[in-house]
Amino acid sequence: MAKKSSESSRPGQQRPPKANNTFLGEDSIKEITALKKRKIDLSDKDAPEIGDWEDAVIGKFYRPIKKQVTLRLDADVLDWFKNSADKYQTLINEACRDYMNSHR
């Protein structure tokens, strides 16, 4: 009985790459190895201290976790949001956040 073509390969078993299958030359590998062993200089010249925090903004890079949900809205409410902005879902989220913050 002949083997089916789908039985010829075993899924989930990949062979590790060969040791000599590299794009880096010997000199590059030695240089990378030397960099791994190098101590990091934390003096002022490499890591200057930031002293002025006057213009710092709290939460500037905060991105809340988004969760996909199905939400039923009245057709006229949805049409109003869609006609108000291209990113109407963001506008709906902002309206809900304003309501949430005002009712805490």
PDB file of N, CA and C in Angstrom:
ATOM      1  N   MET A   1       0.847  -1.175   0.000  1.00  0.00           N
ATOM      2  CA  MET A   1       0.000   0.000   0.000  1.00  0.00           C
ATOM      3  C   MET A   1       0.893   1.240   0.000  1.00  0.00           C
ATOM      4  N   ALA A   2       0.594   2.168  -0.870  1.00  0.00           N
ATOM      5  CA  ALA A   2       1.408   3.376  -1.018  1.00  0.00           C
ATOM      6  C   ALA A   2       1.044   4.396   0.052  1.00  0.00           C
ATOM      7  N   LYS A   3       2.043   5.144   0.480  1.00  0.00           N
ATOM      8  CA  LYS A   3       1.838   6.195   1.468  1.00  0.00           C
ATOM      9  C   LYS A   3       1.151   7.386   0.819  1.00  0.00           C
ATOM     10  N   LYS A   4       0.238   8.015   1.557  1.00  0.00           N
ATOM     11  CA  LYS A   4      -0.373   9.238   1.056  1.00  0.00           C
ATOM     12  C   LYS A   4       0.646  10.363   1.190  1.00  0.00           C
ATOM     13  N   SER A   5       0.532  11.368   0.327  1.00  0.00           N
ATOM     14  CA  SER A   5       1.491  12.473   0.362  1.00  0.00           C
ATOM     15  C   SER A   5       1.421  13.238   1.677  1.00  0.00           C
ATOM     16  N   SER A   6       0.258  13.263   2.330  1.00  0.00           N
ATOM     17  CA  SER A   6       0.131  13.989   3.587  1.00  0.00           C
ATOM     18  C   SER A   6       0.820  13.262   4.732  1.00  0.00           C
ATOM     19  N   GLU A   7       1.101  11.963   4.569  1.00  0.00           N
ATOM     20  CA  GLU A   7       1.747  11.195   5.629  1.00  0.00           C
ATOM     21  C   GLU A   7       3.263  11.242   5.537  1.00  0.00           C
ATOM     22  N   SER A   8       3.795  11.847   4.501  1.00  0.00           N
ATOM     23  CA  SER A   8       5.240  11.816   4.307  1.00  0.00           C
ATOM     24  C   SER A   8       5.985  12.753   5.257  1.00  0.00           C
ATOM     25  N   SER A   9       5.331  13.791   5.741  1.00  0.00           N
ATOM     26  CA  SER A   9       6.003  14.702   6.668  1.00  0.00           C
ATOM     27  C   SER A   9       5.318  14.646   8.015  1.00  0.00           C
ATOM     28  N   ARG A  10       6.096  14.786   9.057  1.00  0.00           N
ATOM     29  CA  ARG A  10       5.554  14.736  10.402  1.00  0.00           C
ATOM     30  C   ARG A  10       5.437  16.171  10.923  1.00  0.00           C
ATOM     31  N   PRO A  11       4.227  16.647  11.166  1.00  0.00           N
ATOM     32  CA  PRO A  11       4.051  18.031  11.619  1.00  0.00           C
ATOM     33  C   PRO A  11       4.611  18.241  13.023  1.00  0.00           C
ATOM     34  N   GLY A  12       5.110  19.437  13.263  1.00  0.00           N
ATOM     35  CA  GLY A  12       5.589  19.798  14.578  1.00  0.00           C
ATOM     36  C   GLY A  12       6.994  19.355  14.904  1.00  0.00           C
ATOM     37  N   GLN A  13       7.672  18.695  13.990  1.00  0.00           N
ATOM     38  CA  GLN A  13       9.039  18.255  14.256  1.00  0.00           C
ATOM     39  C   GLN A  13       9.968  18.924  13.258  1.00  0.00           C
ATOM     40  N   GLN A  14      10.515  20.055  13.666  1.00  0.00           N
ATOM     41  CA  GLN A  14      11.448  20.762  12.805  1.00  0.00           C
ATOM     42  C   GLN A  14      12.859  20.432  13.241  1.00  0.00           C
ATOM     43  N   ARG A  15      13.729  20.323  12.274  1.00  0.00           N
ATOM     44  CA  ARG A  15      15.130  20.063  12.586  1.00  0.00           C
ATOM     45  C   ARG A  15      15.813  21.364  12.966  1.00  0.00           C
ATOM     46  N   PRO A  16      16.696  21.336  13.958  1.00  0.00           N
ATOM     47  CA  PRO A  16      17.435  22.547  14.306  1.00  0.00           C
ATOM     48  C   PRO A  16      18.382  22.923  13.169  1.00  0.00           C
ATOM     49  N   PRO A  17      18.681  24.236  13.040  1.00  0.00           N
ATOM     50  CA  PRO A  17      19.592  24.644  11.969  1.00  0.00           C
ATOM     51  C   PRO A  17      20.999  24.087  12.203  1.00  0.00           C
ATOM     52  N   LYS A  18      21.697  23.869  11.124  1.00  0.00           N
ATOM     53  CA  LYS A  18      23.060  23.362  11.223  1.00  0.00           C
ATOM     54  C   LYS A  18      23.970  24.445  11.779  1.00  0.00           C
ATOM     55  N   ALA A  19      24.990  24.035  12.494  1.00  0.00           N
ATOM     56  CA  ALA A  19      25.900  24.975  13.148  1.00  0.00           C
ATOM     57  C   ALA A  19      26.632  25.848  12.135  1.00  0.00           C
ATOM     58  N   ASN A  20      26.967  25.324  10.984  1.00  0.00           N
ATOM     59  CA  ASN A  20      27.714  26.111  10.001  1.00  0.00           C
ATOM     60  C   ASN A  20      26.801  26.912   9.077  1.00  0.00           C
ATOM     61  N   ASN A  21      25.498  26.874   9.329  1.00  0.00           N
ATOM     62  CA  ASN A  21      24.541  27.603   8.505  1.00  0.00           C
ATOM     63  C   ASN A  21      24.367  29.008   9.082  1.00  0.00           C
ATOM     64  N   THR A  22      25.351  29.874   8.885  1.00  0.00           N
ATOM     65  CA  THR A  22      25.305  31.220   9.448  1.00  0.00           C
ATOM     66  C   THR A  22      25.685  32.238   8.388  1.00  0.00           C
ATOM     67  N   PHE A  23      25.173  33.437   8.549  1.00  0.00           N
ATOM     68  CA  PHE A  23      25.467  34.498   7.613  1.00  0.00           C
ATOM     69  C   PHE A  23      26.601  35.379   8.119  1.00  0.00           C
ATOM     70  N   LEU A  24      27.037  35.166   9.350  1.00  0.00           N
ATOM     71  CA  LEU A  24      28.089  35.967   9.941  1.00  0.00           C
ATOM     72  C   LEU A  24      29.448  35.325   9.689  1.00  0.00           C
ATOM     73  N   GLY A  25      30.405  36.177   9.439  1.00  0.00           N
ATOM     74  CA  GLY A  25      31.753  35.672   9.278  1.00  0.00           C
ATOM     75  C   GLY A  25      32.397  35.415  10.628  1.00  0.00           C
ATOM     76  N   GLU A  26      33.557  34.806  10.606  1.00  0.00           N
ATOM     77  CA  GLU A  26      34.255  34.466  11.846  1.00  0.00           C
ATOM     78  C   GLU A  26      34.634  35.725  12.631  1.00  0.00           C
ATOM     79  N   ASP A  27      35.032  36.781  11.921  1.00  0.00           N
ATOM     80  CA  ASP A  27      35.397  38.032  12.584  1.00  0.00           C
ATOM     81  C   ASP A  27      34.185  38.653  13.291  1.00  0.00           C
ATOM     82  N   SER A  28      33.042  38.598  12.645  1.00  0.00           N
ATOM     83  CA  SER A  28      31.829  39.161  13.246  1.00  0.00           C
ATOM     84  C   SER A  28      31.434  38.403  14.507  1.00  0.00           C
ATOM     85  N   ILE A  29      31.563  37.110  14.472  1.00  0.00           N
ATOM     86  CA  ILE A  29      31.220  36.290  15.632  1.00  0.00           C
ATOM     87  C   ILE A  29      32.151  36.610  16.798  1.00  0.00           C
ATOM     88  N   LYS A  30      33.449  36.797  16.523  1.00  0.00           N
ATOM     89  CA  LYS A  30      34.406  37.158  17.579  1.00  0.00           C
ATOM     90  C   LYS A  30      34.072  38.525  18.156  1.00  0.00           C
ATOM     91  N   GLU A  31      33.677  39.463  17.308  1.00  0.00           N
ATOM     92  CA  GLU A  31      33.336  40.809  17.764  1.00  0.00           C
ATOM     93  C   GLU A  31      32.092  40.789  18.651  1.00  0.00           C
ATOM     94  N   ILE A  32      31.099  40.012  18.283  1.00  0.00           N
ATOM     95  CA  ILE A  32      29.877  39.905  19.081  1.00  0.00           C
ATOM     96  C   ILE A  32      30.179  39.259  20.424  1.00  0.00           C
ATOM     97  N   THR A  33      31.019  38.249  20.426  1.00  0.00           N
ATOM     98  CA  THR A  33      31.402  37.581  21.667  1.00  0.00           C
ATOM     99  C   THR A  33      32.129  38.555  22.590  1.00  0.00           C
ATOM    100  N   ALA A  34      32.995  39.383  22.032  1.00  0.00           N
ATOM    101  CA  ALA A  34      33.719  40.376  22.834  1.00  0.00           C
ATOM    102  C   ALA A  34      32.755  41.411  23.407  1.00  0.00           C
ATOM    103  N   LEU A  35      31.730  41.810  22.644  1.00  0.00           N
ATOM    104  CA  LEU A  35      30.751  42.774  23.129  1.00  0.00           C
ATOM    105  C   LEU A  35      29.939  42.214  24.296  1.00  0.00           C
ATOM    106  N   LYS A  36      29.643  40.923  24.265  1.00  0.00           N
ATOM    107  CA  LYS A  36      28.888  40.295  25.343  1.00  0.00           C
ATOM    108  C   LYS A  36      29.656  40.348  26.660  1.00  0.00           C
ATOM    109  N   LYS A  37      30.969  40.264  26.599  1.00  0.00           N
ATOM    110  CA  LYS A  37      31.808  40.228  27.796  1.00  0.00           C
ATOM    111  C   LYS A  37      32.160  41.619  28.312  1.00  0.00           C
ATOM    112  N   ARG A  38      31.890  42.657  27.521  1.00  0.00           N
ATOM    113  CA  ARG A  38      32.263  44.018  27.887  1.00  0.00           C
ATOM    114  C   ARG A  38      31.409  44.534  29.037  1.00  0.00           C
ATOM    115  N   LYS A  39      32.031  45.235  29.964  1.00  0.00           N
ATOM    116  CA  LYS A  39      31.324  45.863  31.078  1.00  0.00           C
ATOM    117  C   LYS A  39      30.662  47.143  30.577  1.00  0.00           C
ATOM    118  N   ILE A  40      29.501  47.452  31.112  1.00  0.00           N
ATOM    119  CA  ILE A  40      28.787  48.660  30.722  1.00  0.00           C
ATOM    120  C   ILE A  40      29.269  49.804  31.602  1.00  0.00           C
ATOM    121  N   ASP A  41      29.653  50.905  30.965  1.00  0.00           N
ATOM    122  CA  ASP A  41      30.124  52.086  31.676  1.00  0.00           C
ATOM    123  C   ASP A  41      28.920  52.966  31.999  1.00  0.00           C
ATOM    124  N   LEU A  42      28.612  53.106  33.284  1.00  0.00           N
ATOM    125  CA  LEU A  42      27.458  53.898  33.692  1.00  0.00           C
ATOM    126  C   LEU A  42      27.863  55.290  34.167  1.00  0.00           C
ATOM    127  N   SER A  43      29.010  55.762  33.726  1.00  0.00           N
ATOM    128  CA  SER A  43      29.430  57.106  34.101  1.00  0.00           C
ATOM    129  C   SER A  43      28.562  58.134  33.389  1.00  0.00           C
ATOM    130  N   ASP A  44      28.748  59.416  33.718  1.00  0.00           N
ATOM    131  CA  ASP A  44      27.912  60.485  33.162  1.00  0.00           C
ATOM    132  C   ASP A  44      27.984  60.577  31.655  1.00  0.00           C
ATOM    133  N   LYS A  45      29.107  60.203  31.068  1.00  0.00           N
ATOM    134  CA  LYS A  45      29.220  60.352  29.619  1.00  0.00           C
ATOM    135  C   LYS A  45      28.337  59.361  28.852  1.00  0.00           C
ATOM    136  N   ASP A  46      28.121  58.158  29.405  1.00  0.00           N
ATOM    137  CA  ASP A  46      27.289  57.173  28.713  1.00  0.00           C
ATOM    138  C   ASP A  46      25.817  57.255  29.113  1.00  0.00           C
ATOM    139  N   ALA A  47      25.572  57.573  30.382  1.00  0.00           N
ATOM    140  CA  ALA A  47      24.199  57.629  30.865  1.00  0.00           C
ATOM    141  C   ALA A  47      24.005  58.920  31.647  1.00  0.00           C
ATOM    142  N   PRO A  48      23.807  60.029  30.948  1.00  0.00           N
ATOM    143  CA  PRO A  48      23.653  61.301  31.660  1.00  0.00           C
ATOM    144  C   PRO A  48      22.368  61.309  32.486  1.00  0.00           C
ATOM    145  N   GLU A  49      22.437  61.949  33.643  1.00  0.00           N
ATOM    146  CA  GLU A  49      21.275  62.016  34.508  1.00  0.00           C
ATOM    147  C   GLU A  49      20.333  63.108  34.003  1.00  0.00           C
ATOM    148  N   ILE A  50      19.065  62.796  34.019  1.00  0.00           N
ATOM    149  CA  ILE A  50      18.065  63.772  33.594  1.00  0.00           C
ATOM    150  C   ILE A  50      17.581  64.472  34.849  1.00  0.00           C
ATOM    151  N   GLY A  51      17.808  65.770  34.934  1.00  0.00           N
ATOM    152  CA  GLY A  51      17.482  66.491  36.142  1.00  0.00           C
ATOM    153  C   GLY A  51      16.200  67.303  36.063  1.00  0.00           C
ATOM    154  N   ASP A  52      15.766  67.685  34.880  1.00  0.00           N
ATOM    155  CA  ASP A  52      14.604  68.554  34.737  1.00  0.00           C
ATOM    156  C   ASP A  52      13.366  67.733  34.373  1.00  0.00           C
ATOM    157  N   TRP A  53      12.466  67.585  35.331  1.00  0.00           N
ATOM    158  CA  TRP A  53      11.243  66.819  35.113  1.00  0.00           C
ATOM    159  C   TRP A  53      10.017  67.735  35.063  1.00  0.00           C
ATOM    160  N   GLU A  54      10.231  69.052  34.868  1.00  0.00           N
ATOM    161  CA  GLU A  54       9.133  70.018  34.870  1.00  0.00           C
ATOM    162  C   GLU A  54       8.105  69.747  33.775  1.00  0.00           C
ATOM    163  N   ASP A  55       8.571  69.366  32.590  1.00  0.00           N
ATOM    164  CA  ASP A  55       7.662  69.170  31.458  1.00  0.00           C
ATOM    165  C   ASP A  55       7.238  67.715  31.279  1.00  0.00           C
ATOM    166  N   ALA A  56       7.512  66.877  32.276  1.00  0.00           N
ATOM    167  CA  ALA A  56       7.154  65.462  32.171  1.00  0.00           C
ATOM    168  C   ALA A  56       5.636  65.301  32.213  1.00  0.00           C
ATOM    169  N   VAL A  57       5.129  64.364  31.441  1.00  0.00           N
ATOM    170  CA  VAL A  57       3.692  64.109  31.380  1.00  0.00           C
ATOM    171  C   VAL A  57       3.438  62.709  31.919  1.00  0.00           C
ATOM    172  N   ILE A  58       2.592  62.629  32.939  1.00  0.00           N
ATOM    173  CA  ILE A  58       2.272  61.332  33.532  1.00  0.00           C
ATOM    174  C   ILE A  58       1.323  60.583  32.609  1.00  0.00           C
ATOM    175  N   GLY A  59       1.644  59.330  32.327  1.00  0.00           N
ATOM    176  CA  GLY A  59       0.770  58.490  31.514  1.00  0.00           C
ATOM    177  C   GLY A  59       0.798  58.795  30.029  1.00  0.00           C
ATOM    178  N   LYS A  60       1.835  59.467  29.554  1.00  0.00           N
ATOM    179  CA  LYS A  60       1.892  59.847  28.137  1.00  0.00           C
ATOM    180  C   LYS A  60       1.871  58.622  27.225  1.00  0.00           C
ATOM    181  N   PHE A  61       2.534  57.555  27.631  1.00  0.00           N
ATOM    182  CA  PHE A  61       2.628  56.369  26.788  1.00  0.00           C
ATOM    183  C   PHE A  61       1.722  55.239  27.275  1.00  0.00           C
ATOM    184  N   TYR A  62       0.799  55.545  28.166  1.00  0.00           N
ATOM    185  CA  TYR A  62      -0.128  54.534  28.669  1.00  0.00           C
ATOM    186  C   TYR A  62      -1.158  54.207  27.599  1.00  0.00           C
ATOM    187  N   ARG A  63      -1.335  52.953  27.318  1.00  0.00           N
ATOM    188  CA  ARG A  63      -2.353  52.507  26.379  1.00  0.00           C
ATOM    189  C   ARG A  63      -3.205  51.448  27.088  1.00  0.00           C
ATOM    190  N   PRO A  64      -4.464  51.789  27.378  1.00  0.00           N
ATOM    191  CA  PRO A  64      -5.299  50.790  28.064  1.00  0.00           C
ATOM    192  C   PRO A  64      -5.526  49.573  27.179  1.00  0.00           C
ATOM    193  N   ILE A  65      -5.735  48.460  27.813  1.00  0.00           N
ATOM    194  CA  ILE A  65      -5.986  47.216  27.091  1.00  0.00           C
ATOM    195  C   ILE A  65      -7.362  47.310  26.437  1.00  0.00           C
ATOM    196  N   LYS A  66      -7.427  47.010  25.166  1.00  0.00           N
ATOM    197  CA  LYS A  66      -8.689  47.042  24.428  1.00  0.00           C
ATOM    198  C   LYS A  66      -9.306  45.648  24.450  1.00  0.00           C
ATOM    199  N   LYS A  67     -10.611  45.602  24.461  1.00  0.00           N
ATOM    200  CA  LYS A  67     -11.322  44.334  24.466  1.00  0.00           C
ATOM    201  C   LYS A  67     -12.436  44.419  23.430  1.00  0.00           C
ATOM    202  N   GLN A  68     -12.484  43.463  22.548  1.00  0.00           N
ATOM    203  CA  GLN A  68     -13.509  43.469  21.507  1.00  0.00           C
ATOM    204  C   GLN A  68     -14.822  42.957  22.087  1.00  0.00           C
ATOM    205  N   VAL A  69     -15.874  43.741  21.892  1.00  0.00           N
ATOM    206  CA  VAL A  69     -17.206  43.370  22.384  1.00  0.00           C
ATOM    207  C   VAL A  69     -18.234  43.648  21.297  1.00  0.00           C
ATOM    208  N   THR A  70     -19.392  43.069  21.458  1.00  0.00           N
ATOM    209  CA  THR A  70     -20.524  43.395  20.599  1.00  0.00           C
ATOM    210  C   THR A  70     -21.434  44.298  21.408  1.00  0.00           C
ATOM    211  N   LEU A  71     -21.810  45.421  20.831  1.00  0.00           N
ATOM    212  CA  LEU A  71     -22.593  46.422  21.544  1.00  0.00           C
ATOM    213  C   LEU A  71     -23.766  46.831  20.676  1.00  0.00           C
ATOM    214  N   ARG A  72     -24.955  46.826  21.258  1.00  0.00           N
ATOM    215  CA  ARG A  72     -26.137  47.242  20.507  1.00  0.00           C
ATOM    216  C   ARG A  72     -26.429  48.700  20.826  1.00  0.00           C
ATOM    217  N   LEU A  73     -26.465  49.524  19.785  1.00  0.00           N
ATOM    218  CA  LEU A  73     -26.778  50.945  19.917  1.00  0.00           C
ATOM    219  C   LEU A  73     -27.989  51.257  19.055  1.00  0.00           C
ATOM    220  N   ASP A  74     -28.717  52.278  19.442  1.00  0.00           N
ATOM    221  CA  ASP A  74     -29.823  52.741  18.592  1.00  0.00           C
ATOM    222  C   ASP A  74     -29.241  53.234  17.275  1.00  0.00           C
ATOM    223  N   ALA A  75     -29.966  53.022  16.195  1.00  0.00           N
ATOM    224  CA  ALA A  75     -29.473  53.375  14.861  1.00  0.00           C
ATOM    225  C   ALA A  75     -29.152  54.860  14.740  1.00  0.00           C
ATOM    226  N   ASP A  76     -30.000  55.717  15.334  1.00  0.00           N
ATOM    227  CA  ASP A  76     -29.754  57.161  15.224  1.00  0.00           C
ATOM    228  C   ASP A  76     -28.511  57.581  16.010  1.00  0.00           C
ATOM    229  N   VAL A  77     -28.257  56.928  17.140  1.00  0.00           N
ATOM    230  CA  VAL A  77     -27.049  57.228  17.934  1.00  0.00           C
ATOM    231  C   VAL A  77     -25.806  56.818  17.149  1.00  0.00           C
ATOM    232  N   LEU A  78     -25.834  55.629  16.576  1.00  0.00           N
ATOM    233  CA  LEU A  78     -24.696  55.158  15.790  1.00  0.00           C
ATOM    234  C   LEU A  78     -24.462  56.053  14.575  1.00  0.00           C
ATOM    235  N   ASP A  79     -25.525  56.445  13.884  1.00  0.00           N
ATOM    236  CA  ASP A  79     -25.384  57.337  12.730  1.00  0.00           C
ATOM    237  C   ASP A  79     -24.762  58.671  13.130  1.00  0.00           C
ATOM    238  N   TRP A  80     -25.178  59.196  14.302  1.00  0.00           N
ATOM    239  CA  TRP A  80     -24.624  60.474  14.759  1.00  0.00           C
ATOM    240  C   TRP A  80     -23.115  60.356  14.989  1.00  0.00           C
ATOM    241  N   PHE A  81     -22.675  59.268  15.661  1.00  0.00           N
ATOM    242  CA  PHE A  81     -21.248  59.068  15.905  1.00  0.00           C
ATOM    243  C   PHE A  81     -20.492  58.871  14.590  1.00  0.00           C
ATOM    244  N   LYS A  82     -21.056  58.092  13.669  1.00  0.00           N
ATOM    245  CA  LYS A  82     -20.394  57.851  12.381  1.00  0.00           C
ATOM    246  C   LYS A  82     -20.248  59.139  11.577  1.00  0.00           C
ATOM    247  N   ASN A  83     -21.234  60.028  11.653  1.00  0.00           N
ATOM    248  CA  ASN A  83     -21.181  61.290  10.908  1.00  0.00           C
ATOM    249  C   ASN A  83     -20.322  62.342  11.615  1.00  0.00           C
ATOM    250  N   SER A  84     -20.029  62.123  12.887  1.00  0.00           N
ATOM    251  CA  SER A  84     -19.254  63.098  13.655  1.00  0.00           C
ATOM    252  C   SER A  84     -17.752  62.955  13.441  1.00  0.00           C
ATOM    253  N   ALA A  85     -17.288  61.725  13.198  1.00  0.00           N
ATOM    254  CA  ALA A  85     -15.838  61.509  13.089  1.00  0.00           C
ATOM    255  C   ALA A  85     -15.555  60.253  12.279  1.00  0.00           C
ATOM    256  N   ASP A  86     -14.370  60.245  11.629  1.00  0.00           N
ATOM    257  CA  ASP A  86     -13.950  59.047  10.896  1.00  0.00           C
ATOM    258  C   ASP A  86     -13.706  57.887  11.855  1.00  0.00           C
ATOM    259  N   LYS A  87     -13.115  58.209  13.000  1.00  0.00           N
ATOM    260  CA  LYS A  87     -12.848  57.174  14.005  1.00  0.00           C
ATOM    261  C   LYS A  87     -13.966  57.201  15.044  1.00  0.00           C
ATOM    262  N   TYR A  88     -15.155  56.814  14.609  1.00  0.00           N
ATOM    263  CA  TYR A  88     -16.327  56.930  15.468  1.00  0.00           C
ATOM    264  C   TYR A  88     -16.271  55.995  16.667  1.00  0.00           C
ATOM    265  N   GLN A  89     -15.589  54.842  16.536  1.00  0.00           N
ATOM    266  CA  GLN A  89     -15.488  53.930  17.675  1.00  0.00           C
ATOM    267  C   GLN A  89     -14.653  54.549  18.786  1.00  0.00           C
ATOM    268  N   THR A  90     -13.604  55.284  18.401  1.00  0.00           N
ATOM    269  CA  THR A  90     -12.789  55.991  19.388  1.00  0.00           C
ATOM    270  C   THR A  90     -13.626  57.069  20.062  1.00  0.00           C
ATOM    271  N   LEU A  91     -14.471  57.738  19.296  1.00  0.00           N
ATOM    272  CA  LEU A  91     -15.342  58.775  19.846  1.00  0.00           C
ATOM    273  C   LEU A  91     -16.345  58.172  20.837  1.00  0.00           C
ATOM    274  N   ILE A  92     -16.887  57.016  20.513  1.00  0.00           N
ATOM    275  CA  ILE A  92     -17.807  56.334  21.430  1.00  0.00           C
ATOM    276  C   ILE A  92     -17.064  55.954  22.710  1.00  0.00           C
ATOM    277  N   ASN A  93     -15.837  55.465  22.572  1.00  0.00           N
ATOM    278  CA  ASN A  93     -15.033  55.087  23.740  1.00  0.00           C
ATOM    279  C   ASN A  93     -14.759  56.306  24.624  1.00  0.00           C
ATOM    280  N   GLU A  94     -14.431  57.451  23.998  1.00  0.00           N
ATOM    281  CA  GLU A  94     -14.172  58.674  24.761  1.00  0.00           C
ATOM    282  C   GLU A  94     -15.424  59.143  25.488  1.00  0.00           C
ATOM    283  N   ALA A  95     -16.581  59.036  24.851  1.00  0.00           N
ATOM    284  CA  ALA A  95     -17.836  59.431  25.488  1.00  0.00           C
ATOM    285  C   ALA A  95     -18.127  58.537  26.697  1.00  0.00           C
ATOM    286  N   CYS A  96     -17.883  57.248  26.541  1.00  0.00           N
ATOM    287  CA  CYS A  96     -18.090  56.315  27.659  1.00  0.00           C
ATOM    288  C   CYS A  96     -17.098  56.600  28.788  1.00  0.00           C
ATOM    289  N   ARG A  97     -15.846  56.925  28.440  1.00  0.00           N
ATOM    290  CA  ARG A  97     -14.834  57.228  29.458  1.00  0.00           C
ATOM    291  C   ARG A  97     -15.195  58.506  30.206  1.00  0.00           C
ATOM    292  N   ASP A  98     -15.668  59.533  29.495  1.00  0.00           N
ATOM    293  CA  ASP A  98     -16.091  60.778  30.162  1.00  0.00           C
ATOM    294  C   ASP A  98     -17.247  60.503  31.139  1.00  0.00           C
ATOM    295  N   TYR A  99     -18.190  59.688  30.703  1.00  0.00           N
ATOM    296  CA  TYR A  99     -19.321  59.339  31.574  1.00  0.00           C
ATOM    297  C   TYR A  99     -18.818  58.587  32.798  1.00  0.00           C
ATOM    298  N   MET A 100     -17.910  57.630  32.576  1.00  0.00           N
ATOM    299  CA  MET A 100     -17.369  56.832  33.686  1.00  0.00           C
ATOM    300  C   MET A 100     -16.633  57.737  34.695  1.00  0.00           C
ATOM    301  N   ASN A 101     -15.795  58.652  34.179  1.00  0.00           N
ATOM    302  CA  ASN A 101     -15.028  59.522  35.080  1.00  0.00           C
ATOM    303  C   ASN A 101     -15.916  60.496  35.856  1.00  0.00           C
ATOM    304  N   SER A 102     -17.011  60.937  35.245  1.00  0.00           N
ATOM    305  CA  SER A 102     -17.890  61.877  35.945  1.00  0.00           C
ATOM    306  C   SER A 102     -18.782  61.189  36.987  1.00  0.00           C
ATOM    307  N   HIS A 103     -18.881  59.860  36.939  1.00  0.00           N
ATOM    308  CA  HIS A 103     -19.722  59.120  37.876  1.00  0.00           C
ATOM    309  C   HIS A 103     -18.923  58.262  38.851  1.00  0.00           C
ATOM    310  N   ARG A 104     -17.680  58.603  39.068  1.00  0.00           N
ATOM    311  CA  ARG A 104     -16.862  57.839  40.031  1.00  0.00           C
ATOM    312  C   ARG A 104     -17.121  58.305  41.426  1.00  0.00           C
TER     313      ARG A 104
END
